[in-house]
Amino acid sequence: MDMLNRKYLGQADQMQLHTGLPSIMDPLEKITKMQAELNENREQLLIQREAVRASARKVHNQRQRTGDAEACLMNAMREYLNQSGIELPSSITNAYAQLDTARNILGSHEDDYLTLERQLAGTEWSYMEMENDFYQFDLADLLSSDICPEECLFTDTEAIPNLDRSVSSIQSSNPSIASRDLRLVNQELHTLKEKFNALRQEQSELLEFEDFDHVAFDEVEVEHARSGASRIEAESFDILDRIFNLEVESQRLKLEEMDRKLQLPVCRHVISEPSRVTQHSSSIDRAVTESAVSLLSPSHSMKHTLQAWILDRLKQDVVQKTMYLNVLQDFEIPPALSESWEERATRYWSVDSSSDISEEENRTTNPPLSTRSHSG
């Protein structure tokens, strides 16, 4: 307890902390004032947005009244045609006058609405620019300065041991951030694929339109179909390019996530552990081969995961399948009638891939267990 008081609760240290408080409070007060100014601007923005909504409601109500006036005009015209009179009755002229008045009022309201909408857009852009400046520049400048000077820190002679470089690299690659980036990329990929499928459906409809006789259609419709085909082609190439880039980014994030998981066993959990930790695992850049299993961290769960992944690649990849069959043929193993090569690979894969033999002569002289079991 005395040692704890000497380290953290000493009178000299407390005095140094109190002397450093003004340097901490000044930036905080600046941040508070800037945040209050942002809140005030946000309230003004909401007030203008509510005014725009009220104007939109007026436009909507006036459009309804205009529609009613147009309906009255059409009914009057219908009655006039039924009567087959020559002169227009007063009901039609009155309905037309009401329609003209309603349209004028609607035009005035729409002009007011467009003016308010433009003002709102300008205010929103100004607010967004102010907010971006605050979070990107002003706040960064305040936080980048030394909030607590060196004299307000604890003056204990015992130095805290430095963390190993591998630990800092692991902490920098936060698993939640890496997983979040991967999820965002996959979601964007899914959205782009849906858009591409929708464009393919639209293109198929245009192809069906081209199969018909264009004489039966208007020239405007034919020109619209041609312009739509060129637009779909341009958008399809753009989406395919974005999908390709996102696929590359997704593969990179997956490899980084695998590398991060392989680096996790060397992370120290308490500060009392040695500051230098021996590296027992090797990072995997692109693909996990069978020869790299013995170099990995001695984690059985990770080895089983890699073995299952390699076996799955063996069953899916034609090249890997051919190489495996060539190995069986080199050891003069005939295909068994009772089991297929997939069953044989699954049966002996965990034993063959976990061998620690690394010398090339041992690999050539000692066949895998799957081959030795057949010969035995």
XYZ file of C-alpha atoms in Angstrom:
376
model
C 0.000 0.000 0.000
C 2.884 2.351 0.822
C 4.434 1.556 -2.534
C 1.142 2.314 -4.266
C 0.849 5.633 -2.468
C 4.448 6.439 -3.335
C 3.816 5.717 -7.024
C 0.426 7.209 -7.678
C -0.789 9.237 -4.697
C 2.302 11.193 -3.726
C 1.937 14.838 -2.839
C 4.387 15.958 -5.511
C 2.595 13.997 -8.200
C -0.789 15.403 -7.152
C 0.561 18.951 -7.313
C 1.934 18.291 -10.785
C -1.431 16.967 -11.886
C -3.215 20.070 -10.592
C -0.762 22.311 -12.421
C -1.474 20.426 -15.659
C -5.258 20.699 -15.383
C -5.519 24.147 -17.063
C -3.740 22.832 -20.145
C -6.304 20.024 -20.295
C -9.381 22.140 -19.607
C -8.653 24.828 -22.217
C -8.905 22.458 -25.230
C -11.949 20.807 -23.678
C -13.677 24.172 -23.311
C -12.908 24.979 -26.941
C -14.355 21.637 -28.008
C -17.461 22.284 -25.907
C -18.011 25.716 -27.477
C -17.579 24.357 -30.977
C -19.978 21.523 -30.228
C -22.556 24.003 -28.896
C -22.216 26.040 -32.089
C -22.764 22.910 -34.152
C -25.871 22.066 -32.135
C -27.274 25.560 -32.698
C -26.687 25.296 -36.431
C -28.299 21.878 -36.417
C -31.406 23.324 -34.761
C -31.629 26.053 -37.408
C -31.272 23.377 -40.049
C -34.147 21.412 -38.560
C -36.319 24.544 -38.447
C -35.750 25.196 -42.139
C -36.409 21.572 -42.939
C -39.753 21.765 -41.119
C -40.643 24.891 -43.104
C -39.914 22.964 -46.306
C -42.159 20.143 -45.143
C -44.996 22.581 -44.412
C -44.595 24.059 -47.883
C -44.648 20.567 -49.384
C -47.920 19.861 -47.583
C -49.418 23.046 -49.053
C -48.339 21.965 -52.532
C -49.874 18.541 -52.006
C -53.213 19.958 -50.836
C -53.347 22.413 -53.701
C -52.619 19.648 -56.175
C -55.582 17.738 -54.801
C -57.834 20.760 -55.265
C -56.442 21.220 -58.772
C -57.245 17.616 -59.564
C -60.812 18.113 -58.354
C -61.172 21.152 -60.603
C -59.856 19.206 -63.576
C -62.328 16.420 -62.840
C -65.185 18.935 -62.825
C -64.023 20.249 -66.185
C -63.900 16.785 -67.693
C -67.380 15.967 -66.410
C -68.728 19.160 -67.893
C -67.068 18.402 -71.218
C -68.562 14.929 -71.170
C -72.028 16.286 -70.553
C -71.586 18.801 -73.338
C -70.563 16.154 -75.815
C -73.515 14.028 -74.817
C -75.872 16.873 -75.442
C -74.155 17.612 -78.789
C -74.594 21.332 -78.411
C -72.699 23.875 -80.460
C -72.024 26.548 -77.872
C -70.133 25.792 -74.683
C -72.328 25.939 -71.631
C -71.487 28.149 -68.693
C -70.574 25.159 -66.544
C -67.637 24.353 -68.798
C -66.451 27.937 -68.912
C -66.730 28.235 -65.136
C -64.870 24.948 -64.660
C -62.143 26.119 -66.988
C -61.834 29.374 -65.065
C -61.555 27.478 -61.786
C -58.922 25.212 -63.296
C -56.903 28.169 -64.513
C -57.050 29.831 -61.093
C -56.049 26.624 -59.318
C -53.130 26.103 -61.643
C -51.888 29.637 -61.014
C -52.048 29.092 -57.261
C -50.286 25.763 -57.647
C -47.520 27.385 -59.671
C -46.995 30.021 -56.983
C -46.784 27.388 -54.254
C -44.395 25.296 -56.311
C -42.115 28.293 -56.833
C -42.058 28.932 -53.097
C -41.364 25.262 -52.486
C -38.453 25.183 -54.918
C -36.981 28.334 -53.363
C -37.150 26.852 -49.865
C -35.705 23.595 -51.122
C -32.729 25.382 -52.681
C -32.171 27.321 -49.473
C -32.335 24.102 -47.481
C -29.822 22.430 -49.776
C -27.418 25.350 -49.381
C -27.810 25.314 -45.603
C -27.249 21.570 -45.461
C -24.084 21.825 -47.541
C -22.777 24.637 -45.341
C -23.517 22.632 -42.225
C -21.879 19.515 -43.618
C -18.784 21.519 -44.573
C -18.622 23.021 -41.085
C -19.058 19.614 -39.487
C -16.386 18.065 -41.689
C -13.960 20.867 -40.860
C -14.673 20.364 -37.183
C -14.080 16.619 -37.119
C -11.272 16.502 -39.685
C -9.216 19.594 -38.882
C -10.272 21.534 -35.779
C -10.753 18.580 -33.478
C -7.669 16.841 -34.856
C -5.542 19.938 -34.237
C -6.764 20.160 -30.666
C -6.216 16.505 -29.902
C -2.861 16.296 -31.681
C -1.347 18.828 -29.271
C 0.063 17.606 -25.962
C -2.941 17.761 -23.661
C -0.943 16.616 -20.658
C 2.668 17.893 -20.572
C 5.553 15.784 -19.427
C 5.789 17.483 -16.024
C 2.256 16.348 -15.071
C 3.084 12.686 -15.623
C 4.116 10.347 -12.808
C 7.793 10.655 -11.949
C 8.315 7.119 -10.741
C 11.721 5.772 -11.692
C 10.383 2.358 -12.631
C 9.804 2.296 -16.375
C 6.981 0.303 -17.837
C 8.396 -2.323 -20.193
C 7.809 -1.701 -23.860
C 5.427 -3.979 -25.647
C 6.754 -6.159 -28.386
C 6.371 -5.043 -31.972
C 4.182 -8.006 -32.770
C 1.739 -7.008 -30.018
C 1.460 -3.455 -31.307
C 0.881 -4.707 -34.829
C -1.868 -6.990 -33.561
C -3.501 -4.168 -31.617
C -3.321 -1.887 -34.640
C -5.261 -4.433 -36.669
C -8.330 -4.497 -34.490
C -10.351 -7.634 -35.261
C -13.606 -5.704 -35.116
C -12.329 -3.145 -37.646
C -10.995 -5.835 -39.989
C -14.214 -7.821 -39.764
C -16.258 -4.670 -40.284
C -14.320 -3.748 -43.425
C -14.766 -7.259 -44.770
C -18.510 -7.161 -44.086
C -18.828 -3.776 -45.788
C -16.960 -5.005 -48.858
C -19.105 -8.136 -49.039
C -22.301 -6.108 -48.672
C -21.236 -3.768 -51.456
C -20.354 -6.774 -53.594
C -23.807 -8.246 -52.992
C -25.464 -4.940 -53.930
C -23.432 -4.599 -57.125
C -24.218 -8.165 -58.133
C -27.923 -7.491 -57.663
C -27.631 -4.362 -59.824
C -25.784 -6.338 -62.485
C -28.481 -9.020 -62.480
C -31.141 -6.319 -62.824
C -29.276 -4.859 -65.806
C -29.084 -8.306 -67.379
C -32.837 -8.689 -66.975
C -33.407 -5.282 -68.555
C -31.046 -6.162 -71.388
C -32.915 -9.403 -72.038
C -36.159 -7.436 -72.331
C -34.540 -5.109 -74.865
C -33.303 -8.107 -76.847
C -36.845 -9.450 -76.931
C -37.966 -6.039 -78.201
C -35.425 -6.208 -81.029
C -36.833 -9.564 -82.122
C -40.181 -7.932 -82.983
C -40.881 -5.991 -86.142
C -39.943 -2.350 -85.558
C -42.601 -1.220 -88.011
C -45.240 -1.899 -85.377
C -43.543 0.524 -82.954
C -43.060 4.237 -82.933
C -39.681 5.712 -83.868
C -39.447 7.223 -80.404
C -39.792 3.783 -78.810
C -37.142 2.312 -81.105
C -34.723 5.153 -80.336
C -35.432 4.776 -76.626
C -34.627 1.058 -76.840
C -31.333 1.736 -78.625
C -30.272 4.385 -76.132
C -31.251 2.030 -73.308
C -29.059 -0.719 -74.752
C -26.020 1.575 -74.914
C -26.689 2.801 -71.382
C -26.962 -0.756 -70.051
C -23.704 -1.708 -71.747
C -21.832 1.219 -70.196
C -23.289 0.609 -66.732
C -22.555 -3.112 -66.965
C -18.873 -2.527 -67.729
C -18.635 -0.032 -64.870
C -20.281 -2.435 -62.406
C -18.077 -5.326 -63.539
C -14.982 -3.198 -62.993
C -16.148 -2.295 -59.487
C -16.985 -5.925 -58.735
C -13.496 -6.982 -59.827
C -11.834 -4.385 -57.592
C -14.019 -5.347 -54.634
C -13.255 -9.037 -55.152
C -9.544 -8.244 -54.960
C -10.107 -6.153 -51.839
C -12.178 -8.925 -50.258
C -9.448 -11.498 -50.855
C -6.856 -9.143 -49.367
C -8.961 -8.604 -46.240
C -9.490 -12.343 -45.866
C -5.740 -12.956 -46.023
C -5.117 -10.206 -43.479
C -7.721 -11.732 -41.184
C -6.065 -15.154 -41.483
C -2.655 -13.629 -40.825
C -4.023 -11.814 -37.773
C -5.448 -15.033 -36.361
C -2.121 -16.782 -36.866
C -0.336 -13.974 -35.008
C -2.686 -14.015 -32.005
C -0.922 -16.822 -30.012
C 2.204 -14.657 -29.538
C 0.295 -11.793 -27.909
C 1.117 -11.327 -24.231
C -1.858 -11.021 -21.898
C -0.221 -9.423 -18.844
C 2.409 -6.738 -18.502
C 4.677 -8.970 -16.428
C 5.471 -11.263 -19.348
C 8.771 -10.778 -21.211
C 8.867 -7.880 -23.618
C 10.448 -10.042 -26.310
C 8.419 -12.956 -27.524
C 9.814 -15.600 -29.815
C 7.984 -15.879 -33.072
C 6.646 -19.425 -33.494
C 4.322 -18.963 -36.421
C 4.827 -17.992 -40.027
C 2.468 -15.696 -41.845
C 0.710 -17.086 -44.872
C 0.650 -14.660 -47.760
C -1.467 -16.334 -50.393
C -2.068 -20.056 -50.078
C -1.471 -22.652 -47.398
C 0.547 -25.586 -48.689
C 1.086 -28.937 -47.055
C 4.755 -28.180 -46.389
C 3.839 -25.059 -44.413
C 1.749 -26.909 -41.837
C 4.796 -27.923 -39.812
C 5.948 -24.284 -39.585
C 2.744 -22.960 -38.107
C 2.038 -22.222 -34.481
C 1.499 -25.423 -32.461
C -2.244 -24.883 -32.359
C -4.083 -28.102 -33.143
C -7.322 -26.309 -33.934
C -5.562 -24.079 -36.441
C -3.841 -27.087 -38.036
C -7.136 -28.914 -38.366
C -8.694 -25.815 -39.922
C -5.897 -25.529 -42.479
C -6.006 -29.243 -43.242
C -9.741 -29.063 -43.882
C -9.236 -26.037 -46.121
C -6.496 -27.762 -48.151
C -8.596 -30.906 -48.512
C -11.522 -28.845 -49.742
C -9.281 -27.150 -52.305
C -8.021 -30.567 -53.398
C -11.554 -31.757 -54.103
C -12.533 -28.583 -55.972
C -9.385 -27.792 -57.958
C -8.811 -29.947 -61.032
C -5.051 -29.308 -60.974
C -4.697 -30.409 -57.353
C -6.813 -33.475 -58.046
C -4.581 -34.439 -60.984
C -1.457 -33.984 -58.874
C -2.877 -36.208 -56.137
C -3.808 -38.918 -58.630
C -0.311 -38.699 -60.119
C 1.176 -39.263 -56.670
C -0.953 -42.361 -56.236
C 0.108 -43.547 -59.670
C 3.800 -42.937 -58.895
C 3.536 -45.234 -55.888
C 1.746 -47.803 -58.098
C -1.498 -47.712 -56.146
C -4.373 -49.000 -58.259
C -7.804 -47.406 -57.830
C -9.719 -49.321 -55.180
C -13.151 -50.633 -55.979
C -14.449 -50.137 -52.458
C -13.595 -46.437 -52.134
C -12.988 -43.472 -54.420
C -9.981 -41.181 -54.389
C -12.003 -38.577 -52.451
C -12.737 -41.106 -49.737
C -9.085 -42.191 -49.628
C -7.899 -38.577 -49.375
C -10.417 -37.799 -46.637
C -9.520 -40.948 -44.767
C -5.737 -40.386 -44.612
C -5.531 -36.619 -45.027
C -5.172 -35.685 -41.358
C -2.265 -38.136 -40.951
C -0.480 -37.344 -44.219
C -0.641 -33.556 -43.870
C 0.543 -33.501 -40.234
C 3.869 -35.210 -40.948
C 6.943 -33.287 -39.759
C 9.279 -34.740 -42.392
C 10.835 -31.847 -44.266
C 13.791 -33.354 -46.124
C 13.275 -34.109 -49.765
C 14.931 -37.540 -49.630
C 12.614 -38.593 -46.813
C 9.631 -37.441 -48.834
C 10.684 -39.533 -51.810
C 11.774 -42.630 -49.894
C 8.922 -42.721 -47.376
C 5.499 -42.646 -49.044
C 2.441 -41.185 -47.279
C 0.474 -43.367 -44.905
C -2.295 -43.655 -47.450
C 0.148 -45.419 -49.774
C 1.887 -47.469 -47.059
C -1.453 -48.727 -45.768
C -2.265 -50.040 -49.209
C 1.058 -51.810 -49.611
C 0.919 -53.213 -46.065
